PDB file of C-alpha atoms in Angstrom:
ATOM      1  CA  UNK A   1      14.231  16.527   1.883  1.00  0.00           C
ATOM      2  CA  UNK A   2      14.770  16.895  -1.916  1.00  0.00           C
ATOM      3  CA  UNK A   3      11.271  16.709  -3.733  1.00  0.00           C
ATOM      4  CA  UNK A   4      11.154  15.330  -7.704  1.00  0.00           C
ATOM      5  CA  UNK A   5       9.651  17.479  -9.975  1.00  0.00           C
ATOM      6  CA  UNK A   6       5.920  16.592 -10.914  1.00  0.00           C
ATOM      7  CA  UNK A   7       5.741  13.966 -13.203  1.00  0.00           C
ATOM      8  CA  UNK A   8       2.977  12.886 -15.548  1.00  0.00           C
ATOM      9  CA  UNK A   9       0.653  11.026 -13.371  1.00  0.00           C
ATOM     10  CA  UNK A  10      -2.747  10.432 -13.459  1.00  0.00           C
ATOM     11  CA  UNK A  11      -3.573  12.933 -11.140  1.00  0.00           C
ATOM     12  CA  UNK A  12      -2.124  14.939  -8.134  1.00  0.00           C
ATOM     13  CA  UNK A  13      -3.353  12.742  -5.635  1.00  0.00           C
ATOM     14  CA  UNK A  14      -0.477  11.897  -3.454  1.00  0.00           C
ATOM     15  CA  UNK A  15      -1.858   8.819  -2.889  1.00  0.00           C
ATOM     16  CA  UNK A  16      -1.752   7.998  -6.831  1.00  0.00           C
ATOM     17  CA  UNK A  17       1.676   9.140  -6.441  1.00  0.00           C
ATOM     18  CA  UNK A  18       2.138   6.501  -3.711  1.00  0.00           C
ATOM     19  CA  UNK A  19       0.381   3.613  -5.808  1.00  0.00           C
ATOM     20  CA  UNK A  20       1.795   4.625  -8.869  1.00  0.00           C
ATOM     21  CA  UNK A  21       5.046   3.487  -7.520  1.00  0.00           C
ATOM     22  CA  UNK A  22       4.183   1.077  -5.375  1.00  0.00           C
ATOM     23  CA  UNK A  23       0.773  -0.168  -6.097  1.00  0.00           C
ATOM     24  CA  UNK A  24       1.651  -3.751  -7.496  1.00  0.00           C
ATOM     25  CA  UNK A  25       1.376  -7.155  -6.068  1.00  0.00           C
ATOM     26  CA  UNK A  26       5.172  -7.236  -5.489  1.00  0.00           C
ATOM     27  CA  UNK A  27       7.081  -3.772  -5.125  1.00  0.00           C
ATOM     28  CA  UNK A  28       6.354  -3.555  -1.395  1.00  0.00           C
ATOM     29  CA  UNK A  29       7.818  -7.559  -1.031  1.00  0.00           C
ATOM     30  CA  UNK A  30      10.684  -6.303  -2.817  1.00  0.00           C
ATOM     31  CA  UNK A  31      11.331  -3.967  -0.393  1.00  0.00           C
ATOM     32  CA  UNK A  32      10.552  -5.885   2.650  1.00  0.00           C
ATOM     33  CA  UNK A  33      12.855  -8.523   1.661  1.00  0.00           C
ATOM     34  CA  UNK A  34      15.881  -5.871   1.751  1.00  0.00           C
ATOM     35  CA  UNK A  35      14.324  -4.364   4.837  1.00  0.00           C
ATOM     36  CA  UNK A  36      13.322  -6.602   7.473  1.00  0.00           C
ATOM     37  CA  UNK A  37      15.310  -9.785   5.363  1.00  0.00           C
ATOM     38  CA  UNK A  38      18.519  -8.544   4.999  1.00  0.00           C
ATOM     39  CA  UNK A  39      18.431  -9.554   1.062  1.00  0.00           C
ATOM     40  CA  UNK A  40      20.329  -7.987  -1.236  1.00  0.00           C
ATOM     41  CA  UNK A  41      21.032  -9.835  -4.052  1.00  0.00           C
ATOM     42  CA  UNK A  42      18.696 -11.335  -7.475  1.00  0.00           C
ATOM     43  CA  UNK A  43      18.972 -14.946  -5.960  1.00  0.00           C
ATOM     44  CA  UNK A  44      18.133 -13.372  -2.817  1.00  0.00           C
ATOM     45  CA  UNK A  45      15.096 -12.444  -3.812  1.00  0.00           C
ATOM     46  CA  UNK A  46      13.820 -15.194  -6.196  1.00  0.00           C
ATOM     47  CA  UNK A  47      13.860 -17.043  -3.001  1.00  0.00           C
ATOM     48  CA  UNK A  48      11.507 -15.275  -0.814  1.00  0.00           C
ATOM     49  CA  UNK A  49       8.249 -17.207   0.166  1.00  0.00           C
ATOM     50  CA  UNK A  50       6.161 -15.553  -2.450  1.00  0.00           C
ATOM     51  CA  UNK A  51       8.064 -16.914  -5.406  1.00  0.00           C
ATOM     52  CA  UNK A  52       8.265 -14.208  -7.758  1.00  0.00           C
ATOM     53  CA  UNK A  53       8.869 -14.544 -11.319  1.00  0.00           C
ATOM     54  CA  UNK A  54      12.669 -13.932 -12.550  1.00  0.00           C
ATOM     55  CA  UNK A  55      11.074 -12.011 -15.546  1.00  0.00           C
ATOM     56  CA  UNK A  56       8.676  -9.591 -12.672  1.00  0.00           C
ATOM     57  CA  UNK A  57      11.571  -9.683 -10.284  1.00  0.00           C
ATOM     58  CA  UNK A  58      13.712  -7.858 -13.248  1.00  0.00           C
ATOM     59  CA  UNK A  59      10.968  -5.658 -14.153  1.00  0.00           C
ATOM     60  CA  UNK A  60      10.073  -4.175 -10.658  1.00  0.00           C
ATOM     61  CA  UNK A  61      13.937  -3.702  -9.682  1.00  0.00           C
ATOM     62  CA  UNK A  62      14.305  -1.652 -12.650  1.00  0.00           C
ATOM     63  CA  UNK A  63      11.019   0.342 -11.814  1.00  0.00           C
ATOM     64  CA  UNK A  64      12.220   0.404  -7.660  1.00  0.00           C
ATOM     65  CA  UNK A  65      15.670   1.677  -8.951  1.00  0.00           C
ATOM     66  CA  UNK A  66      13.470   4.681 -11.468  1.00  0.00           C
ATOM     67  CA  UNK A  67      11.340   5.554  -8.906  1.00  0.00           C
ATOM     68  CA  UNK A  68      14.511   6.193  -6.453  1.00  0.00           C
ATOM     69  CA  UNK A  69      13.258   3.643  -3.682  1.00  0.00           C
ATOM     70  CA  UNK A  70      16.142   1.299  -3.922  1.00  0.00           C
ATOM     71  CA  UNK A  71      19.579   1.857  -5.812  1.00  0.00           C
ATOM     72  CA  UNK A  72      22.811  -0.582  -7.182  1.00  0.00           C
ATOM     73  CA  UNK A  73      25.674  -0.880  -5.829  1.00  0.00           C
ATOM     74  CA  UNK A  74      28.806  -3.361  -7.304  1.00  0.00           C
ATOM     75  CA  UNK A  75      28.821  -6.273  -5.345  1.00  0.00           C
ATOM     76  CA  UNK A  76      32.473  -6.074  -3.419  1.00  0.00           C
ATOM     77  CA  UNK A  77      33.387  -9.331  -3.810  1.00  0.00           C
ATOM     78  CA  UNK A  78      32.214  -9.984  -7.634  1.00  0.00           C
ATOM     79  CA  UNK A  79      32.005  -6.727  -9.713  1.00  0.00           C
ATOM     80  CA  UNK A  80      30.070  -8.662 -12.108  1.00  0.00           C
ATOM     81  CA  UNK A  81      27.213  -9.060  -9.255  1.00  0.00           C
ATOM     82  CA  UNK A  82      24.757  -6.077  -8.042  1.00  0.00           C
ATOM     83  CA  UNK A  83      23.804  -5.704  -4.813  1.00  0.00           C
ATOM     84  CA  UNK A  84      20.539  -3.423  -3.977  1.00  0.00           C
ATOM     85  CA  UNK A  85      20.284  -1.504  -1.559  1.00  0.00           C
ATOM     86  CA  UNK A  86      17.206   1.082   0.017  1.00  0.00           C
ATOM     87  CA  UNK A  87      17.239   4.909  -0.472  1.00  0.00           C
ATOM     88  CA  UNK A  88      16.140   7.479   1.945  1.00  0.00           C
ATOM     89  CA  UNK A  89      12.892   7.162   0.565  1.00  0.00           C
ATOM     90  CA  UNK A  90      12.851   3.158   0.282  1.00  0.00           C
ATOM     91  CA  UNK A  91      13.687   3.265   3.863  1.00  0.00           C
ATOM     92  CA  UNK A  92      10.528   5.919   4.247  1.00  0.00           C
ATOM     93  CA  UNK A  93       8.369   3.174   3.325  1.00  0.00           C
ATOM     94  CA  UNK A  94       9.047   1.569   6.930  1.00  0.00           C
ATOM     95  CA  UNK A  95       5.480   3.293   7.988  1.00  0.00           C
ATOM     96  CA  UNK A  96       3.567   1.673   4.941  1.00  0.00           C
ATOM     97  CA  UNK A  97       5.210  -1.668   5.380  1.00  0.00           C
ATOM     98  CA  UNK A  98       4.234  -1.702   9.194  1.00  0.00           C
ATOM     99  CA  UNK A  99       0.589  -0.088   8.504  1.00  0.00           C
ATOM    100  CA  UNK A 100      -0.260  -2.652   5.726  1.00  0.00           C
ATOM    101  CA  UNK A 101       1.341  -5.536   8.122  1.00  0.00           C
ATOM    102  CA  UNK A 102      -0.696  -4.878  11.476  1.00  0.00           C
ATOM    103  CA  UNK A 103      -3.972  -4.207   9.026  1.00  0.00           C
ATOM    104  CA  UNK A 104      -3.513  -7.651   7.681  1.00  0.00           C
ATOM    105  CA  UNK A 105      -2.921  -9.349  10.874  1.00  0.00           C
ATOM    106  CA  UNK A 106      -5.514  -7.509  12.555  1.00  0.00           C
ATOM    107  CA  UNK A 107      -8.412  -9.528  10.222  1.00  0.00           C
ATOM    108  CA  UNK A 108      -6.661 -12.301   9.104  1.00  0.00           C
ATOM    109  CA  UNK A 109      -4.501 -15.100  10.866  1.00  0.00           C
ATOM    110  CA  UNK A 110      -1.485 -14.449   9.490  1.00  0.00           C
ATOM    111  CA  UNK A 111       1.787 -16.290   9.858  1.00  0.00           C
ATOM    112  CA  UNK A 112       5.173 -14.318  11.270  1.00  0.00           C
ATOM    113  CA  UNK A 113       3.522 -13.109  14.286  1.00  0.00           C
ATOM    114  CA  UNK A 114       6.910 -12.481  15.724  1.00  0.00           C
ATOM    115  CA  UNK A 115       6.801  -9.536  13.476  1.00  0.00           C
ATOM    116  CA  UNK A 116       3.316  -8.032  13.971  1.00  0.00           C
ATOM    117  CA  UNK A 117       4.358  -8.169  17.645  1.00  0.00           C
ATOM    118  CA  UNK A 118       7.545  -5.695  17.511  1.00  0.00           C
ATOM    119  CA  UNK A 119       5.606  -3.727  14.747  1.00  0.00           C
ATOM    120  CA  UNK A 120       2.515  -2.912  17.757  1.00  0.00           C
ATOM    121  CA  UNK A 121       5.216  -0.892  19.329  1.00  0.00           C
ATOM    122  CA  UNK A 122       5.086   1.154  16.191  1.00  0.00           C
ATOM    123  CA  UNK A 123       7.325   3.807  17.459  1.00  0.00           C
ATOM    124  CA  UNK A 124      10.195   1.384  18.685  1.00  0.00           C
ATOM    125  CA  UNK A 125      10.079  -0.584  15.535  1.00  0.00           C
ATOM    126  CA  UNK A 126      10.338   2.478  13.088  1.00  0.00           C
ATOM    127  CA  UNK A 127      13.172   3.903  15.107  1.00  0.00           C
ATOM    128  CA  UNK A 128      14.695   0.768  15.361  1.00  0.00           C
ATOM    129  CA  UNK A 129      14.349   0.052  10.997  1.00  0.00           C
ATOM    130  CA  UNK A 130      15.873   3.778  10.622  1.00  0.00           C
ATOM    131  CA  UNK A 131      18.890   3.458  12.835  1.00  0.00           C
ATOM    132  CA  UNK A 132      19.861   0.490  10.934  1.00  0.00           C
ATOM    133  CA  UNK A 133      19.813   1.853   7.977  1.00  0.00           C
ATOM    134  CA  UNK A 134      21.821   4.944   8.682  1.00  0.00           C
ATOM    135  CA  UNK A 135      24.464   3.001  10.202  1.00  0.00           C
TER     136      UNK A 135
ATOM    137  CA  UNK B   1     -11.886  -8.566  16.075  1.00  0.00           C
ATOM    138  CA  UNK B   2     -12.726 -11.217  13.881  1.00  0.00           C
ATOM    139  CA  UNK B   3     -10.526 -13.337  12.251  1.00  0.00           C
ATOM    140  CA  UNK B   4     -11.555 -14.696   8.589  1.00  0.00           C
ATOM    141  CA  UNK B   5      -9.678 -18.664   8.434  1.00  0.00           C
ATOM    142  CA  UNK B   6      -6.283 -18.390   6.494  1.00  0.00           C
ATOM    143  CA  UNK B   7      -6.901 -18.598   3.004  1.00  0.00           C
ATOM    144  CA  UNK B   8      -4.968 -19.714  -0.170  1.00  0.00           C
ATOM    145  CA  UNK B   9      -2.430 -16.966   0.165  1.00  0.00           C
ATOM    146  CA  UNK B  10       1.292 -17.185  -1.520  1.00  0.00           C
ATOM    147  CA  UNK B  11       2.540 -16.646   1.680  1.00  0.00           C
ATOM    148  CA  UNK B  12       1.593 -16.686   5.598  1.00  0.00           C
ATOM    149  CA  UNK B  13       3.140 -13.271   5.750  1.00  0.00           C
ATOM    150  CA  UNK B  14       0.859 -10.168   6.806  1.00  0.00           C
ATOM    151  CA  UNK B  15       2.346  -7.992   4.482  1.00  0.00           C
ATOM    152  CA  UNK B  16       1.244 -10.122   1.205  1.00  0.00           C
ATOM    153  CA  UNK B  17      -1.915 -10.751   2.607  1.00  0.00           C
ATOM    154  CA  UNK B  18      -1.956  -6.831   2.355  1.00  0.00           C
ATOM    155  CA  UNK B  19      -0.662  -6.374  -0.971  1.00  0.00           C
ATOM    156  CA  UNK B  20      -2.647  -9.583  -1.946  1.00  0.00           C
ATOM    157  CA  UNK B  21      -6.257  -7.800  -1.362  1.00  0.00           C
ATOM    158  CA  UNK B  22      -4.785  -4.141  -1.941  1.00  0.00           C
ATOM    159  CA  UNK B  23      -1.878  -4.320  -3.830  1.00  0.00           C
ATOM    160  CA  UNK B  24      -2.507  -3.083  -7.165  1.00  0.00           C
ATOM    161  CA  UNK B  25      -3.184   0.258  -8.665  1.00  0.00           C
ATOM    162  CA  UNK B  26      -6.993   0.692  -8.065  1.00  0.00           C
ATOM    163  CA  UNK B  27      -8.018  -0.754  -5.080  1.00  0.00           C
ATOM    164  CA  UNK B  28      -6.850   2.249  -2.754  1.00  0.00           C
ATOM    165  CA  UNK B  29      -8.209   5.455  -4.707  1.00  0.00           C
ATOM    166  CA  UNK B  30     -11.393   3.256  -4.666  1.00  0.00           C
ATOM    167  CA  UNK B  31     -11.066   3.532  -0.724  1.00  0.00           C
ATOM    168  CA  UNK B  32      -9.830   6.618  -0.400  1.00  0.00           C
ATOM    169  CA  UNK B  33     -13.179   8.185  -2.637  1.00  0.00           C
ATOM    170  CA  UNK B  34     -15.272   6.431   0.087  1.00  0.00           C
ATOM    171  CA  UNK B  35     -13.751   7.311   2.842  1.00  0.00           C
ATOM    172  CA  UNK B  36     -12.484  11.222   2.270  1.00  0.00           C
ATOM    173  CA  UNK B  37     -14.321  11.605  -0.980  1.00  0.00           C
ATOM    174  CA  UNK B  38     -17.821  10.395   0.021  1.00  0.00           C
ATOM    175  CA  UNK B  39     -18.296   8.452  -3.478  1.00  0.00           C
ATOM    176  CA  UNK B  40     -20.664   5.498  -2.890  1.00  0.00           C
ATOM    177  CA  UNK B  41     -22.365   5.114  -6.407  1.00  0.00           C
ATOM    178  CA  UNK B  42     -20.678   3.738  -9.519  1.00  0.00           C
ATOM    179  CA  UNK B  43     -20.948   6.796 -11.623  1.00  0.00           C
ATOM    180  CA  UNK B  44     -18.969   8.560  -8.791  1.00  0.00           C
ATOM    181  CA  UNK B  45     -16.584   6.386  -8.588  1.00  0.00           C
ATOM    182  CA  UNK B  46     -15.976   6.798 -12.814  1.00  0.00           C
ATOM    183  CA  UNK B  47     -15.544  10.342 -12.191  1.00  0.00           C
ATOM    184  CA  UNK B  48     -12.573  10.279  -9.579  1.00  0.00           C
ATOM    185  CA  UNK B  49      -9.710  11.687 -10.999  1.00  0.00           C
ATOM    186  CA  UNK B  50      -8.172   8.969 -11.909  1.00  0.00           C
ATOM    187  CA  UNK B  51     -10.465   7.788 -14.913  1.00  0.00           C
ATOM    188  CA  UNK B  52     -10.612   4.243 -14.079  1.00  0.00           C
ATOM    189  CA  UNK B  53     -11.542   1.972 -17.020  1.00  0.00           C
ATOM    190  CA  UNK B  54     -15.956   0.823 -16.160  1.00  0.00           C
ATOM    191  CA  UNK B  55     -14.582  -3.045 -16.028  1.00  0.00           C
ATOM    192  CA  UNK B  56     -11.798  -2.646 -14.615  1.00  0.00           C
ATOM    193  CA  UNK B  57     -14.338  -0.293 -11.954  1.00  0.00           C
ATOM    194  CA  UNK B  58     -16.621  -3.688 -11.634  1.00  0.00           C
ATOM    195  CA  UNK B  59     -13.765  -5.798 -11.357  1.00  0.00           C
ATOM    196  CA  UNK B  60     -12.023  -4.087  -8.195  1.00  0.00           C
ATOM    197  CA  UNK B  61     -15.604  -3.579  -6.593  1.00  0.00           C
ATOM    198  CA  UNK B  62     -16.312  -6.907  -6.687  1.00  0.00           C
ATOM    199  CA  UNK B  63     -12.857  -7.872  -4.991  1.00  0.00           C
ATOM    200  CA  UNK B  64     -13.275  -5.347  -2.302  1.00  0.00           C
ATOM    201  CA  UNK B  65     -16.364  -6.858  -1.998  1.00  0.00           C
ATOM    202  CA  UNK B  66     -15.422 -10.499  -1.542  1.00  0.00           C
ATOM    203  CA  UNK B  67     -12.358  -9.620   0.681  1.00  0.00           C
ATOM    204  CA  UNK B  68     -15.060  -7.810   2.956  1.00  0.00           C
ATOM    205  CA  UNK B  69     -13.377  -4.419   2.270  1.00  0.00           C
ATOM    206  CA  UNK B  70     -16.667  -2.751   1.182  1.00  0.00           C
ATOM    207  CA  UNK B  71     -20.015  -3.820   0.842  1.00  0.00           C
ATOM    208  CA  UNK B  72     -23.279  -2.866  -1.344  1.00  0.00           C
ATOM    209  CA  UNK B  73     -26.297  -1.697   0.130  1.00  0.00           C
ATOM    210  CA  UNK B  74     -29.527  -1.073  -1.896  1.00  0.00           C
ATOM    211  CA  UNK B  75     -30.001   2.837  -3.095  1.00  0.00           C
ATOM    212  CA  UNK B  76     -32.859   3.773  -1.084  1.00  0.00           C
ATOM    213  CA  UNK B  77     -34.005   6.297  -3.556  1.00  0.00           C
ATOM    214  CA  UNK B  78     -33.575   3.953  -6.164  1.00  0.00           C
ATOM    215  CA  UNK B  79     -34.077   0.070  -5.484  1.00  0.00           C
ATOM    216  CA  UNK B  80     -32.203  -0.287  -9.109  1.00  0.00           C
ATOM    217  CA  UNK B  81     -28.720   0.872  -7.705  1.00  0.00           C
ATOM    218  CA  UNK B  82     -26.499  -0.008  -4.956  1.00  0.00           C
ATOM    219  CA  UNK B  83     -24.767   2.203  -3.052  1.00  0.00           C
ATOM    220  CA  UNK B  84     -20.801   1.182  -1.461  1.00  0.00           C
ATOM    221  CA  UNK B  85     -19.834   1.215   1.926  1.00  0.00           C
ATOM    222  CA  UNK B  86     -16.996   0.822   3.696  1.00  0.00           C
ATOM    223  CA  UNK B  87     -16.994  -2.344   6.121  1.00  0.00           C
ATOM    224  CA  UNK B  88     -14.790  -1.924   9.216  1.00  0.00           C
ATOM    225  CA  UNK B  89     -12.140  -3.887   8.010  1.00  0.00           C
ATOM    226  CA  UNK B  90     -12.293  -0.805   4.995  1.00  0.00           C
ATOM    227  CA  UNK B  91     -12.415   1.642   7.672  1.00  0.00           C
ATOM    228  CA  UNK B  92      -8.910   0.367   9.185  1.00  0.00           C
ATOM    229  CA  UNK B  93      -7.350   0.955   6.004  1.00  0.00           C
ATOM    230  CA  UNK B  94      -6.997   4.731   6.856  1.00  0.00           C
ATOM    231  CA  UNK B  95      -3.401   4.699   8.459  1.00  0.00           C
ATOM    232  CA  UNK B  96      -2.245   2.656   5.421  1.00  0.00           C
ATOM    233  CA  UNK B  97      -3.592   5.388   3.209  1.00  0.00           C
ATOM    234  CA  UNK B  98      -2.073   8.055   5.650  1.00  0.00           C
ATOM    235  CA  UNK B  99       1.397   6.859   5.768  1.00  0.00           C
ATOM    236  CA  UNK B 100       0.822   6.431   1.596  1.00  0.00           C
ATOM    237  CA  UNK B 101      -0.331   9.627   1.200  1.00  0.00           C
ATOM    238  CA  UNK B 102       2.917  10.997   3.584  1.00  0.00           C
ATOM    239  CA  UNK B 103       5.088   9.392   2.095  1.00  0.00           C
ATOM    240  CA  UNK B 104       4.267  10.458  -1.076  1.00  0.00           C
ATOM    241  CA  UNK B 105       3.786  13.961  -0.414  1.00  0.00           C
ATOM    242  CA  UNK B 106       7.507  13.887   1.680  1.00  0.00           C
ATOM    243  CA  UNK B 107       9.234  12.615  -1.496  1.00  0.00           C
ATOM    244  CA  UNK B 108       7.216  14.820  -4.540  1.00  0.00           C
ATOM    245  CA  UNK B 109       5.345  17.776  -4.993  1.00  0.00           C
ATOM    246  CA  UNK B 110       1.951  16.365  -4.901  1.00  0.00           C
ATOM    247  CA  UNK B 111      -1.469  18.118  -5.463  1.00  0.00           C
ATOM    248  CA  UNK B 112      -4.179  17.843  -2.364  1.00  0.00           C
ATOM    249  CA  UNK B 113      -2.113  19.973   0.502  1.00  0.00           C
ATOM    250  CA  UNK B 114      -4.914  20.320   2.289  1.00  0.00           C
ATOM    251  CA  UNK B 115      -5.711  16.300   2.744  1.00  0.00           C
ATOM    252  CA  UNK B 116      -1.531  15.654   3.426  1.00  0.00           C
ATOM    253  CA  UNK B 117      -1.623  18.937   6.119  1.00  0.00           C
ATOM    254  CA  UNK B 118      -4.746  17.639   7.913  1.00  0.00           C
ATOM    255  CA  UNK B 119      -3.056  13.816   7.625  1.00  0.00           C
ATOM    256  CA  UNK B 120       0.233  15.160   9.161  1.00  0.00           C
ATOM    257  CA  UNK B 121      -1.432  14.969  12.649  1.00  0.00           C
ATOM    258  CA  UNK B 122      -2.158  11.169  12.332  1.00  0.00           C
ATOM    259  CA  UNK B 123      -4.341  10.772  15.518  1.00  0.00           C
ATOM    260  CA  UNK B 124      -6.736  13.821  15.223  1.00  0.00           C
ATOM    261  CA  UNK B 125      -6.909  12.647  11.318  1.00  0.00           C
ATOM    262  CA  UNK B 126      -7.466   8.932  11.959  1.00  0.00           C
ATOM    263  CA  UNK B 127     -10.067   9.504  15.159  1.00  0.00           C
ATOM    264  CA  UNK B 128     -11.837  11.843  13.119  1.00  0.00           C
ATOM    265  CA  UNK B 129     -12.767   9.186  10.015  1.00  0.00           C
ATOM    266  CA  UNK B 130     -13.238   6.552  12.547  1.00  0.00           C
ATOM    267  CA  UNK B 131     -15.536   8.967  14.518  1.00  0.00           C
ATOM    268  CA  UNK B 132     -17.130   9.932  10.985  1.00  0.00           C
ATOM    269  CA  UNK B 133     -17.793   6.211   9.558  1.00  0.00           C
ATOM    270  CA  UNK B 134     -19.100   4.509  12.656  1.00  0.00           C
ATOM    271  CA  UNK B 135     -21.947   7.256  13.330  1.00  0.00           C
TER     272      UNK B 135
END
């Protein structure tokens, strides 16, 4: 697996690292959305439940895409259009995503429980998120 | 396990429930000095690594606080102080800071081998700080 060099963080903490890059209200929505959602696209994503901001949504794509979690691709059909897709490493996020998801459900009642259910089979779901991905 | 009533949340979803109480670029390293770095007074907390700002310090205290994340105690020694503690629903946080901390350390060269070696065997890790915080 290729490491980045150090950067300037705040410290060496790897998990400062980790919140560094995704420590923000919305970064880890972003990337459920292309995970688990199938989106892809701006529109795509200005329509998730959460509502996010077209002037945030713009803001953490272009941090996602710096930090090497998600990357553009021309959209096939309309070169004008981007498409974004996960990395390696966005897709390495799978574990936080499912932590952070059964933590939540486990002390809260929480809607999509169709999803905390295939996440309890932690193992399954992971594979499951990784062979997709690949494909 | 219990619930707390679903609140005013953006979204039913589990994982912005997540992000929604720990989703910003504090509330974590604020965990993690309780749980691996035995902090529990505010002056400790000032000195993690990190430099947090003092208000923004009282600020994410108080939110741990009021999603029942952590809670204050009275300093013994000193009636004056309080001293933080993790509640259980702080304690279950640990695989979400494991899988952080992984996926950090997977994807840069991070500081703190030691903590990411002794993470890398999840169950010993997590059974261990569960074993730790309930004495």
């Amino acid at each position: 697996m290729r490491k980045i060099p150090p950067s300037t963080r705040r410290s060496g903490c790897p998990l400062n690292a980790s919140v560094e890059m995704v420590g923000d209200r919305w970064s880890l929505l972003i990337v459920r959305d292309i995970m688990l959602g199938g989106a892809s696209t701006y529109a795509e994503f200005l329509n998730g439940h959460e509502r996010i901001a077209t002037n945030i949504l713009a803001d953490r794509l272009r941090k996602l895409m710096k930090d090497g979690i998600i990357r553009a691709v021309p959209d096939p059909t309309d070169g004008r259009k981007r498409l974004y897709r996960l990395t390696g490493r966005g897709i390495d996020l799978a574990p936080v995503l499912t932590e952070m998801v059964l933590w939540a459900a486990g002390h809260e009642a929480t809607g999509n429980r169709a999803l905390t259910q295939q996440m309890r089979d932690k193992k399954k779901f992971l594979t499951g998120i990784r062979k997709r991905w690949q494909a």
